PDB file of C-alpha atoms and ligand atoms in Angstrom:
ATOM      1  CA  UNK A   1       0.000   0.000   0.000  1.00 51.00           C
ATOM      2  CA  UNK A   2       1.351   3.773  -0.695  1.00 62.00           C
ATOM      3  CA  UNK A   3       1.881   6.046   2.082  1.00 76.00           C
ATOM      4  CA  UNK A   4      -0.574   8.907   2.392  1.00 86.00           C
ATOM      5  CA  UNK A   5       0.985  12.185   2.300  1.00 90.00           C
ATOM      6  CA  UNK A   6      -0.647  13.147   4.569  1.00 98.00           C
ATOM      7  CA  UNK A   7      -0.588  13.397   8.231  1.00 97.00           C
ATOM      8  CA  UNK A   8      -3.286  11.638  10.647  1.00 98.00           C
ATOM      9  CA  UNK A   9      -4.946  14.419  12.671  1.00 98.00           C
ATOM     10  CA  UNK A  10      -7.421  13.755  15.651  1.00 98.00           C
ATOM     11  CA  UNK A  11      -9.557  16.380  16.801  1.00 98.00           C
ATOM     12  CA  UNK A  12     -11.626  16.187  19.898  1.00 99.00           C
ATOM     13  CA  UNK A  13     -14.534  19.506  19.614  1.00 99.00           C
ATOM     14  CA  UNK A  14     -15.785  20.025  23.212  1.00 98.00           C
ATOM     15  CA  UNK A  15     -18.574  22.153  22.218  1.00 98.00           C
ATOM     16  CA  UNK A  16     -20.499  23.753  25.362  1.00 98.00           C
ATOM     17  CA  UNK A  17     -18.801  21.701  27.577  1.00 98.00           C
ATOM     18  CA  UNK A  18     -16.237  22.081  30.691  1.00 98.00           C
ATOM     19  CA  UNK A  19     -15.174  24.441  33.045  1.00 98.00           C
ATOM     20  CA  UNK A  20     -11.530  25.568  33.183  1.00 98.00           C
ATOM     21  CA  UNK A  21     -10.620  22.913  35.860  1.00 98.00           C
ATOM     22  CA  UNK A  22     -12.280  20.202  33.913  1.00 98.00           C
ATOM     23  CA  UNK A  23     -10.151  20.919  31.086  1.00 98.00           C
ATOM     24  CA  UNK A  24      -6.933  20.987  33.346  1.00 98.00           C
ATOM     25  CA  UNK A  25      -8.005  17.642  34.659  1.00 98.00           C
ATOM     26  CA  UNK A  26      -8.610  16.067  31.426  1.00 98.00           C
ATOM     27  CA  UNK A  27      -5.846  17.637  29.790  1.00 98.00           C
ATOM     28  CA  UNK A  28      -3.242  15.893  33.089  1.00 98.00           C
ATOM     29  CA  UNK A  29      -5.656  12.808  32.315  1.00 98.00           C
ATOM     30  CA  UNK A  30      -4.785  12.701  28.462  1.00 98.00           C
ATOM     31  CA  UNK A  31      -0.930  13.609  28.026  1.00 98.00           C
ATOM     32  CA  UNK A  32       0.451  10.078  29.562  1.00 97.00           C
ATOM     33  CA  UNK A  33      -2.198   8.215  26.609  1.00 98.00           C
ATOM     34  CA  UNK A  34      -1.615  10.086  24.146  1.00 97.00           C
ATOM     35  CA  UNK A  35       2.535   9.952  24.474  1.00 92.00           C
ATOM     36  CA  UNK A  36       3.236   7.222  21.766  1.00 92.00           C
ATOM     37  CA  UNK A  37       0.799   7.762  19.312  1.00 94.00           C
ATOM     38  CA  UNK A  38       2.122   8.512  15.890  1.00 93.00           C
ATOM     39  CA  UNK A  39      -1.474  10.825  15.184  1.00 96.00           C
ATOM     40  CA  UNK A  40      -1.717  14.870  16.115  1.00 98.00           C
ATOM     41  CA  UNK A  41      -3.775  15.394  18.734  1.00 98.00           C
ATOM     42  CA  UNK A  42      -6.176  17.924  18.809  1.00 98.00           C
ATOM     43  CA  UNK A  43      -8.623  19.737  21.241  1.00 99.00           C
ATOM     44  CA  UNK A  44     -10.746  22.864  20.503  1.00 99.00           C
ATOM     45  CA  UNK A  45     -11.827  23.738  23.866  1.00 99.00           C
ATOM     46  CA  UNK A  46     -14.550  26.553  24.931  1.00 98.00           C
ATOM     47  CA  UNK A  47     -12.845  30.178  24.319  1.00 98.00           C
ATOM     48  CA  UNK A  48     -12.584  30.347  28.717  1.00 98.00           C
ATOM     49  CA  UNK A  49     -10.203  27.169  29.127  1.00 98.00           C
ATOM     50  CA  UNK A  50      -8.065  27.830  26.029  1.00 99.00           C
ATOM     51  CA  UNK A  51      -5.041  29.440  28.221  1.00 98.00           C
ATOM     52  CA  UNK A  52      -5.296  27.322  31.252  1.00 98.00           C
ATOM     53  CA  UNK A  53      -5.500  24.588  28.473  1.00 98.00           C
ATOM     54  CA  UNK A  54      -2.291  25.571  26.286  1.00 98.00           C
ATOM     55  CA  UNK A  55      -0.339  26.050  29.610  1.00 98.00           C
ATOM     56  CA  UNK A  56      -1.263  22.895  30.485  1.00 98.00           C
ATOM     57  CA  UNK A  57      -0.515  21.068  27.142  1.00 98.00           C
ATOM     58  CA  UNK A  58       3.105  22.509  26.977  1.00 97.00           C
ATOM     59  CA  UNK A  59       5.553  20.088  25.839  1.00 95.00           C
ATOM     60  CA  UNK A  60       3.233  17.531  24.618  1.00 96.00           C
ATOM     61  CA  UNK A  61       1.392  16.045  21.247  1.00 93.00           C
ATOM     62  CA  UNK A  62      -1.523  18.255  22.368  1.00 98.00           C
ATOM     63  CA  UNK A  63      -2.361  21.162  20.286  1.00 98.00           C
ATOM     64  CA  UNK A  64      -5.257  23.674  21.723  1.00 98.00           C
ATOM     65  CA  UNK A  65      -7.977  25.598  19.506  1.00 99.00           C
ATOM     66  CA  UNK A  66     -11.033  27.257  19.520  1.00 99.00           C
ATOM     67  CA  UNK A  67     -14.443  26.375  18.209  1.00 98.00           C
ATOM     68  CA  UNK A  68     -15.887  29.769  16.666  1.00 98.00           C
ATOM     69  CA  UNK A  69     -14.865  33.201  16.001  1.00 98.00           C
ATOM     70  CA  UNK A  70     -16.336  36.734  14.610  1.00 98.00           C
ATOM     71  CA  UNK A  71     -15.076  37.640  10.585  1.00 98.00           C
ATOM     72  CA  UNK A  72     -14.018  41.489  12.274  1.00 98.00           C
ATOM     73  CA  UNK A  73     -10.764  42.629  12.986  1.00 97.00           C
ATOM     74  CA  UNK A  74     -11.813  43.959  16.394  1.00 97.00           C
ATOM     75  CA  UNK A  75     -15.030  46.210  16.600  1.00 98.00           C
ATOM     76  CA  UNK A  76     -18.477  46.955  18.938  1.00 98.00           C
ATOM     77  CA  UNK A  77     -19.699  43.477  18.514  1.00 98.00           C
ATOM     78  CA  UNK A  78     -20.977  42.991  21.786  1.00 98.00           C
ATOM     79  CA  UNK A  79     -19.886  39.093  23.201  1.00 98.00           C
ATOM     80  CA  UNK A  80     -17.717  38.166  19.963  1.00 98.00           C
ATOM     81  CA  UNK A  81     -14.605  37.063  20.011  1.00 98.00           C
ATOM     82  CA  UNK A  82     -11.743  38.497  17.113  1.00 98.00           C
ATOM     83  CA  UNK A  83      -9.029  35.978  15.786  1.00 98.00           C
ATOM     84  CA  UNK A  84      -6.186  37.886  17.499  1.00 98.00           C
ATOM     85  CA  UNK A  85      -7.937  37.490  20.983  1.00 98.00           C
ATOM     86  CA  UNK A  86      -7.543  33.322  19.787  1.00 98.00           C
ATOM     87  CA  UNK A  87      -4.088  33.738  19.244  1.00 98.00           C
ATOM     88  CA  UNK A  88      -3.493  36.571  22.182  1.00 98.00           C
ATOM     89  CA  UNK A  89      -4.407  32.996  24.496  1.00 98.00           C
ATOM     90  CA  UNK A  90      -2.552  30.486  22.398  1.00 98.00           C
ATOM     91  CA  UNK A  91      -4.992  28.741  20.321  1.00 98.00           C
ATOM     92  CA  UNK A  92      -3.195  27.540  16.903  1.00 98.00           C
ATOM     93  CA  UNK A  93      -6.466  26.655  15.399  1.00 99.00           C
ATOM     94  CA  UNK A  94     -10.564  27.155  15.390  1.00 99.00           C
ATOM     95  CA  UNK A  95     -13.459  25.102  13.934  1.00 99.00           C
ATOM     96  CA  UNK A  96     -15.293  27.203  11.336  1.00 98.00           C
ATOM     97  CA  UNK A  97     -18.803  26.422   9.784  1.00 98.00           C
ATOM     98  CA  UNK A  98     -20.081  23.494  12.720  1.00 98.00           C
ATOM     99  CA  UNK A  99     -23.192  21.898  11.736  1.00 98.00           C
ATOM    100  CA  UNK A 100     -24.329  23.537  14.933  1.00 98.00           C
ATOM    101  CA  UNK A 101     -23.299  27.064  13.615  1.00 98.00           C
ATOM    102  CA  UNK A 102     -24.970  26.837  10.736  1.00 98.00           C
ATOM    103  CA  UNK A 103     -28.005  25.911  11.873  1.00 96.00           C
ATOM    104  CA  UNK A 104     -28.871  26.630  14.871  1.00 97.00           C
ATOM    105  CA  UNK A 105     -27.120  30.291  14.674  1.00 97.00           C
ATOM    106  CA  UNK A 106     -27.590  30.723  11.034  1.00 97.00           C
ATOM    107  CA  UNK A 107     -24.389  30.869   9.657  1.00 98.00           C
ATOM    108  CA  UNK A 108     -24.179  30.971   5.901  1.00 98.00           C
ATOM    109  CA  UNK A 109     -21.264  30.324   3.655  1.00 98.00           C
ATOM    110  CA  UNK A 110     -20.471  33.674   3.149  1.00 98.00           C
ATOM    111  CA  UNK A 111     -19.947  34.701   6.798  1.00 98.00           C
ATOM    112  CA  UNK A 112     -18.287  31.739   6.946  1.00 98.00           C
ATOM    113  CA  UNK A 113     -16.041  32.390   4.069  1.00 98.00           C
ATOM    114  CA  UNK A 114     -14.990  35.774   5.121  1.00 98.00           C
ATOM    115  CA  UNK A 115     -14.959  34.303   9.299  1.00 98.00           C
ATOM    116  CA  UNK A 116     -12.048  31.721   6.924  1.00 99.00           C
ATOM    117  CA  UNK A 117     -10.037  34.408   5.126  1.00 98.00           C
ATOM    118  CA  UNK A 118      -9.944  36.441   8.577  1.00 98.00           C
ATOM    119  CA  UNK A 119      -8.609  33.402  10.373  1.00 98.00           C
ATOM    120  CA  UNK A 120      -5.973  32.609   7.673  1.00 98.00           C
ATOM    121  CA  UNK A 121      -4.844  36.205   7.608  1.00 98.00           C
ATOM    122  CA  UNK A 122      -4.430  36.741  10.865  1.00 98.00           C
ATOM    123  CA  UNK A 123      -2.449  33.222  11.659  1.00 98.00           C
ATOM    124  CA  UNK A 124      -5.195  30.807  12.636  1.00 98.00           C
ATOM    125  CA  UNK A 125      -5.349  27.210  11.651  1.00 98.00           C
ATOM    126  CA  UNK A 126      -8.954  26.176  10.020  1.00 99.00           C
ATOM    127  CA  UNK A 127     -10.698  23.329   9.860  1.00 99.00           C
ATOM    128  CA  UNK A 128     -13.856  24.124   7.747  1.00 99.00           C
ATOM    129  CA  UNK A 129     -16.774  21.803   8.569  1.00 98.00           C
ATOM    130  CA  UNK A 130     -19.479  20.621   5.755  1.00 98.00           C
ATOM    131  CA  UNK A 131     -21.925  18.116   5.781  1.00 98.00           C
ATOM    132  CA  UNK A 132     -25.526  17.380   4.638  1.00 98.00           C
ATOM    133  CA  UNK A 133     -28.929  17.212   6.357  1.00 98.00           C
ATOM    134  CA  UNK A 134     -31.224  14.058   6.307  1.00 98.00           C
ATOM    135  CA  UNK A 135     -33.326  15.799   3.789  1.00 98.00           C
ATOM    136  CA  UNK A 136     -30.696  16.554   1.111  1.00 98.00           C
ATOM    137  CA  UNK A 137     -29.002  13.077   1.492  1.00 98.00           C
ATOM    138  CA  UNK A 138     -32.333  11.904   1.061  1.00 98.00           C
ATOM    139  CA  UNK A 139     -33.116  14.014  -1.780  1.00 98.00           C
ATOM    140  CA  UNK A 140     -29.917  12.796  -3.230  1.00 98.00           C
ATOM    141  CA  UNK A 141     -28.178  16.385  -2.879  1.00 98.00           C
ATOM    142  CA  UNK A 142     -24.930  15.390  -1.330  1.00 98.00           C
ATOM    143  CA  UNK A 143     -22.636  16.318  -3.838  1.00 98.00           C
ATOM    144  CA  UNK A 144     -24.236  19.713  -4.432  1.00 98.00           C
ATOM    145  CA  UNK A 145     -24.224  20.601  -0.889  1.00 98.00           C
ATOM    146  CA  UNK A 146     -20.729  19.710  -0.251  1.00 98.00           C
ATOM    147  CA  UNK A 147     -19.382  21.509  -3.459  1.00 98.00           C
ATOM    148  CA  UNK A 148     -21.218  24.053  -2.681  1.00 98.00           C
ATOM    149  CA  UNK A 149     -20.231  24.702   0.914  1.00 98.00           C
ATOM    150  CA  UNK A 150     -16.396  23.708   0.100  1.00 98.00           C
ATOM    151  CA  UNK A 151     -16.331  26.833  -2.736  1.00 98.00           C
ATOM    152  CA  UNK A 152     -18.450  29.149  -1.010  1.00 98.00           C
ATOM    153  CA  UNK A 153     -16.773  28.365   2.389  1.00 98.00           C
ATOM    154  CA  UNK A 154     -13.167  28.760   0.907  1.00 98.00           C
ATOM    155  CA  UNK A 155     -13.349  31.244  -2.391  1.00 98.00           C
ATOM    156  CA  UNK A 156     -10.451  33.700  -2.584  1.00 98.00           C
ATOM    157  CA  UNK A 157      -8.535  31.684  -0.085  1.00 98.00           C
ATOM    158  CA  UNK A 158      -4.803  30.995  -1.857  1.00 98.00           C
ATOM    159  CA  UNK A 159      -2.622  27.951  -2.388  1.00 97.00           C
ATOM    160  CA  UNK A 160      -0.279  29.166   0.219  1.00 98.00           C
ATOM    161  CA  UNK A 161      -3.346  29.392   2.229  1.00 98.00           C
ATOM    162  CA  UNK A 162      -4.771  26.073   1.652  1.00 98.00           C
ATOM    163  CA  UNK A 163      -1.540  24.846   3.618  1.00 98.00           C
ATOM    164  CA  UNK A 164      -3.244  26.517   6.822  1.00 98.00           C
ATOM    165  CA  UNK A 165      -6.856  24.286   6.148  1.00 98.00           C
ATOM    166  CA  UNK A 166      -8.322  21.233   7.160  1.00 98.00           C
ATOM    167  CA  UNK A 167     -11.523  20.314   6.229  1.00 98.00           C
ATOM    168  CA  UNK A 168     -13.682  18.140   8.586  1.00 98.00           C
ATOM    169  CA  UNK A 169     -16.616  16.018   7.080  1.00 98.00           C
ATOM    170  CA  UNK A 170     -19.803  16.115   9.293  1.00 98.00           C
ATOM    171  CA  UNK A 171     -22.535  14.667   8.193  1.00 98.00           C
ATOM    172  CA  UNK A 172     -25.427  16.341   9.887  1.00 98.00           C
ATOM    173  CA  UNK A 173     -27.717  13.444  10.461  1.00 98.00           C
ATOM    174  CA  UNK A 174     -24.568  11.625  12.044  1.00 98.00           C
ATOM    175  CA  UNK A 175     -23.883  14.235  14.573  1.00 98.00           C
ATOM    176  CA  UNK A 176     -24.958  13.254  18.295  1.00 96.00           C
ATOM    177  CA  UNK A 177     -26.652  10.604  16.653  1.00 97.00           C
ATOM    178  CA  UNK A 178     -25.297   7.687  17.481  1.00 95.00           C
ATOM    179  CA  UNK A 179     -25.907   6.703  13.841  1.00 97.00           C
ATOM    180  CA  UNK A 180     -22.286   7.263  11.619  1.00 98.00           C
ATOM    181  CA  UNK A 181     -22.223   7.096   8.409  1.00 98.00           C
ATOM    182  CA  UNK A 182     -20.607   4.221   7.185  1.00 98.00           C
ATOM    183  CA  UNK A 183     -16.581   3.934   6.186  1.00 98.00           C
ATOM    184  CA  UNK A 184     -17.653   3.644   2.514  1.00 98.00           C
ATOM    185  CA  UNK A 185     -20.350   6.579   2.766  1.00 98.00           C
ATOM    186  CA  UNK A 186     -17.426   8.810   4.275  1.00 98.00           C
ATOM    187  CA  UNK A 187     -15.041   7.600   1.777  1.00 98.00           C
ATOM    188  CA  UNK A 188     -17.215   8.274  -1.068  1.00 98.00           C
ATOM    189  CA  UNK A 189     -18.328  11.648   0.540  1.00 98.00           C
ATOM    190  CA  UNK A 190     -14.557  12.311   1.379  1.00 98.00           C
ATOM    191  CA  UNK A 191     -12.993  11.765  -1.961  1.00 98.00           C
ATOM    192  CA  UNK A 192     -15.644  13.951  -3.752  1.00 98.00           C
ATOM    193  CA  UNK A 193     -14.395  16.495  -1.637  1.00 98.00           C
ATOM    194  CA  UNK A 194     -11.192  15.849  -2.446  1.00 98.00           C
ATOM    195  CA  UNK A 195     -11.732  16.144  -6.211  1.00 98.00           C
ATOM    196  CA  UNK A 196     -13.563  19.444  -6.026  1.00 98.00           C
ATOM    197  CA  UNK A 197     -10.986  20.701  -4.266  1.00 98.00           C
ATOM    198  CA  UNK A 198      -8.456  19.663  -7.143  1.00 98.00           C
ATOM    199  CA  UNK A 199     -10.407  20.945  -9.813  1.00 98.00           C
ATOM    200  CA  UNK A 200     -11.112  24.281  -7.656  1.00 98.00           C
ATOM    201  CA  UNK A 201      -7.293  24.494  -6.665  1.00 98.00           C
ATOM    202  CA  UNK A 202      -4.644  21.673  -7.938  1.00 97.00           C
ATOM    203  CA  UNK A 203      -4.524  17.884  -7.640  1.00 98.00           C
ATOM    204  CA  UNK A 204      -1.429  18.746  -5.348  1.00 98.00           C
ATOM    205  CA  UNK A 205      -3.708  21.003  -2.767  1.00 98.00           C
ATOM    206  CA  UNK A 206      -6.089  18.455  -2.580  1.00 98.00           C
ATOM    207  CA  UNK A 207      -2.909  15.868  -2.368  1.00 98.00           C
ATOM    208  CA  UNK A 208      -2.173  17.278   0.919  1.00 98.00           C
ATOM    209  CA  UNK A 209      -5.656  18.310   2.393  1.00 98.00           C
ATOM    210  CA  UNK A 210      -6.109  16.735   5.726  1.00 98.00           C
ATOM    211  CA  UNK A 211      -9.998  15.552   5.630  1.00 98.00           C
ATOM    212  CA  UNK A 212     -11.125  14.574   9.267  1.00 98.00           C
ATOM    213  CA  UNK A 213     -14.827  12.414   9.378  1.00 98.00           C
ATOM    214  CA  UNK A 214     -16.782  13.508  12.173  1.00 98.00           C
ATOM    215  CA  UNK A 215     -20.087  12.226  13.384  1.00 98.00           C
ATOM    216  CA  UNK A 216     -20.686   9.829  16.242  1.00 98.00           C
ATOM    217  CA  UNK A 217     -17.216   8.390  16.007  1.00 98.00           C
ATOM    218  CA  UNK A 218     -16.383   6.226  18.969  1.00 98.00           C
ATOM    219  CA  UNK A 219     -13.531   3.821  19.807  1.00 98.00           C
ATOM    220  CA  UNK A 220     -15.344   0.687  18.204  1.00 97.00           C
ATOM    221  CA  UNK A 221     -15.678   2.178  14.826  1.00 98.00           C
ATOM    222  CA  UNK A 222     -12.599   4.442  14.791  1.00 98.00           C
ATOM    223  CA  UNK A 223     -10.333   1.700  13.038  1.00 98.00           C
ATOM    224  CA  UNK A 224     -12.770   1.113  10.318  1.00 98.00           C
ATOM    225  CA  UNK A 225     -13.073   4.740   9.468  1.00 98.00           C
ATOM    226  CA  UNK A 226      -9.343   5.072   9.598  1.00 98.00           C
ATOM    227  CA  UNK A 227      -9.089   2.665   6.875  1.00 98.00           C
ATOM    228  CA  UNK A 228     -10.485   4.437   4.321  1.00 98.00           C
ATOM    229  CA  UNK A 229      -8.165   5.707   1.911  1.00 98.00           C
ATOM    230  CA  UNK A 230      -9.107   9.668   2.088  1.00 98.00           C
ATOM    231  CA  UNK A 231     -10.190   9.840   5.560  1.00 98.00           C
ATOM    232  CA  UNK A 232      -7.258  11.220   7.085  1.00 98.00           C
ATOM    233  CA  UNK A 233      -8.634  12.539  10.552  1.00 98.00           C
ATOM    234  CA  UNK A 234     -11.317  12.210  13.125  1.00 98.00           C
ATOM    235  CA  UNK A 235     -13.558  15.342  14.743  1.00 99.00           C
ATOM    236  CA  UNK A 236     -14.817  13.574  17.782  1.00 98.00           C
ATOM    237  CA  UNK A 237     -17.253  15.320  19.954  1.00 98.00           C
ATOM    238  CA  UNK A 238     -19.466  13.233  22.636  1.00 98.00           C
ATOM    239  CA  UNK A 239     -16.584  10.258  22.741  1.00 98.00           C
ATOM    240  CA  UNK A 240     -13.949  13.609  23.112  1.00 98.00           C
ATOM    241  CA  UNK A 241     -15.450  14.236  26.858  1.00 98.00           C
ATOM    242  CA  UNK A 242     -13.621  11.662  28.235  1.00 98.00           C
ATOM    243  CA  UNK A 243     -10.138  11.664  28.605  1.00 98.00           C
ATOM    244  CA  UNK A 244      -9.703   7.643  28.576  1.00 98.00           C
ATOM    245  CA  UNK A 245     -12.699   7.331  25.451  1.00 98.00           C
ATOM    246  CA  UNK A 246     -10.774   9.718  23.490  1.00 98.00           C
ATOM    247  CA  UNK A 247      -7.521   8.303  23.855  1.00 98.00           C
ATOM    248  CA  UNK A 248      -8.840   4.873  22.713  1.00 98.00           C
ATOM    249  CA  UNK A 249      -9.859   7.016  19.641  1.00 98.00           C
ATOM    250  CA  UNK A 250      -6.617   8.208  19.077  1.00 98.00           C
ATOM    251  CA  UNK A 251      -4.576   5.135  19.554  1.00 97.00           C
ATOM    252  CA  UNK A 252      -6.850   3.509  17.129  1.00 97.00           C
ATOM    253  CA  UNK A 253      -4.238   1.499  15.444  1.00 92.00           C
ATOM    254  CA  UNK A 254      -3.219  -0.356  18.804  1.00 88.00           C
TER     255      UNK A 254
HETATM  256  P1  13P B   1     -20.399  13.628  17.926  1.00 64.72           P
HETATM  257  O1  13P B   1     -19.073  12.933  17.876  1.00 64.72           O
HETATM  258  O2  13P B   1     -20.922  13.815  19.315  1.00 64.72           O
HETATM  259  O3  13P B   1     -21.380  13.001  16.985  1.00 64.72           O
HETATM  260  O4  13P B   1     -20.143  15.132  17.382  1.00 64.72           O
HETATM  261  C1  13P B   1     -19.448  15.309  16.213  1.00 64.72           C
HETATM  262  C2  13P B   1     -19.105  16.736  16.087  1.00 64.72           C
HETATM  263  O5  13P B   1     -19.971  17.586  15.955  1.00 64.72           O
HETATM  264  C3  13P B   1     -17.684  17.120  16.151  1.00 64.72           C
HETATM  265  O6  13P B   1     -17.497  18.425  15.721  1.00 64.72           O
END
């Protein structure tokens, strides 16, 4: 078998979840686990633990981001949070366009696009969520969704830039389901993204995309997922609560 160019990347997103302590504890918990593993780990914690989080994280595989941030510069947006503030506590990365964000706060692609460009400007890793609803997988729309949100999500972002993205595939209808979609629905769902990208950038971009599957991934079906020849990554959020859970997930090959 060929070796992927590409690195393995496993992301645990916290969501609404943990208090500062919480995220020291699990943090101390993780580190000894993780020590050996041959994947880069990942954690995008809420925007309040991210400095007692990177302190904590020093000197280990662990690398801390956030989960959201506002497309301004700085400004009088009351309760937002500007990229520089991210880096200002050490985050190295932040989840853009979550499922969650664009639906239950809205969030369309262009927001989301220009929420991309800021991060990538400024110094911020990305990984860019898409994914489908039940209706338009059922409707047969997958494909146009994904393209869709992928060139939308990302126009005007450069080569150079592309360097700086991950992309994370979330089928909606998988999140907090309990109900993945299978290794050869991701696959298939994976390497159309993958192709998009190389016709929207060059085969070499897409080459060296990281693309993370996310959606009720647990240690038992980790492995399988893993296998597939473009899924490159996990984003992990219920099985990502648990320090022990998630390092299963990450050690997947043991
Ligand atoms: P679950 O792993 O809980 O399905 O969540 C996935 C997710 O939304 C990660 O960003």
């Amino acid at each position: 078998m060929t070796q992927s160019p590409r690195p393995v990347v496993i992301a645990g997103n916290w969501k609404m979840y943990k208090t500062i302590a919480e995220s020291v504890d699990f943090i101390k918990a993780l580190v000894p686990l993780v020590q050996e593993s041959p994947s880069q780990v990942l954690l995008a914690v809420p925007f309040t633990a991210i400095k007692s989080a990177v302190d904590e994280a020093k000197g280990s595989r662990i690398t801390i981001g956030a989960q959201n941030m506002n497309d301004a510069s700085d400004g009088a947006f009351t309760g937002e949070i500007a990229a520089r503030m991210l880096i200002d506590v050490g985050a190295e990365f932040v989840i853009l366009g979550h499922s969650e964000r664009r639906h239950l706060f809205k969030e369309s692609n262009t927001f989301i696009n220009r929420k991309v460009k800021r991060a990538l400007s400024e110094g911020l890793k990305v990984i860019l969520c898409v994914g489908e609803t039940l209706d338009q997988l059922d409707q047969g729309k997958t494909h146009e969704v994904l393209k869709e949100q992928l060139l939308e999500s990302l126009a005007e972002v450069s080569m150079e830039q592309m360097k700086s993205v991950t992309l994370a595939y979330e089928p909606v209808w998988a999140v907090g389901s309990d109900c993945p979609a299978t290794p050869l629905q991701a696959q298939e769902a994976h390497h159309f993204c993958r192709d998009c990208i190389a016709k929207a950038w060059n085969p070499e971009v897409a080459e060296h995309l990281v693309i993370q599957y996310g959606g009720s991934v647990k240690p038992d079906n980790a492995k399988e997922l893993m296998a597939q020849k473009d899924i490159d990554g996990l984003l992990v959020g219920g099985a990502s609560l648990s320090a022990e859970t998630f390092s299963k997930i990450v050690n997947y090959q043991d």
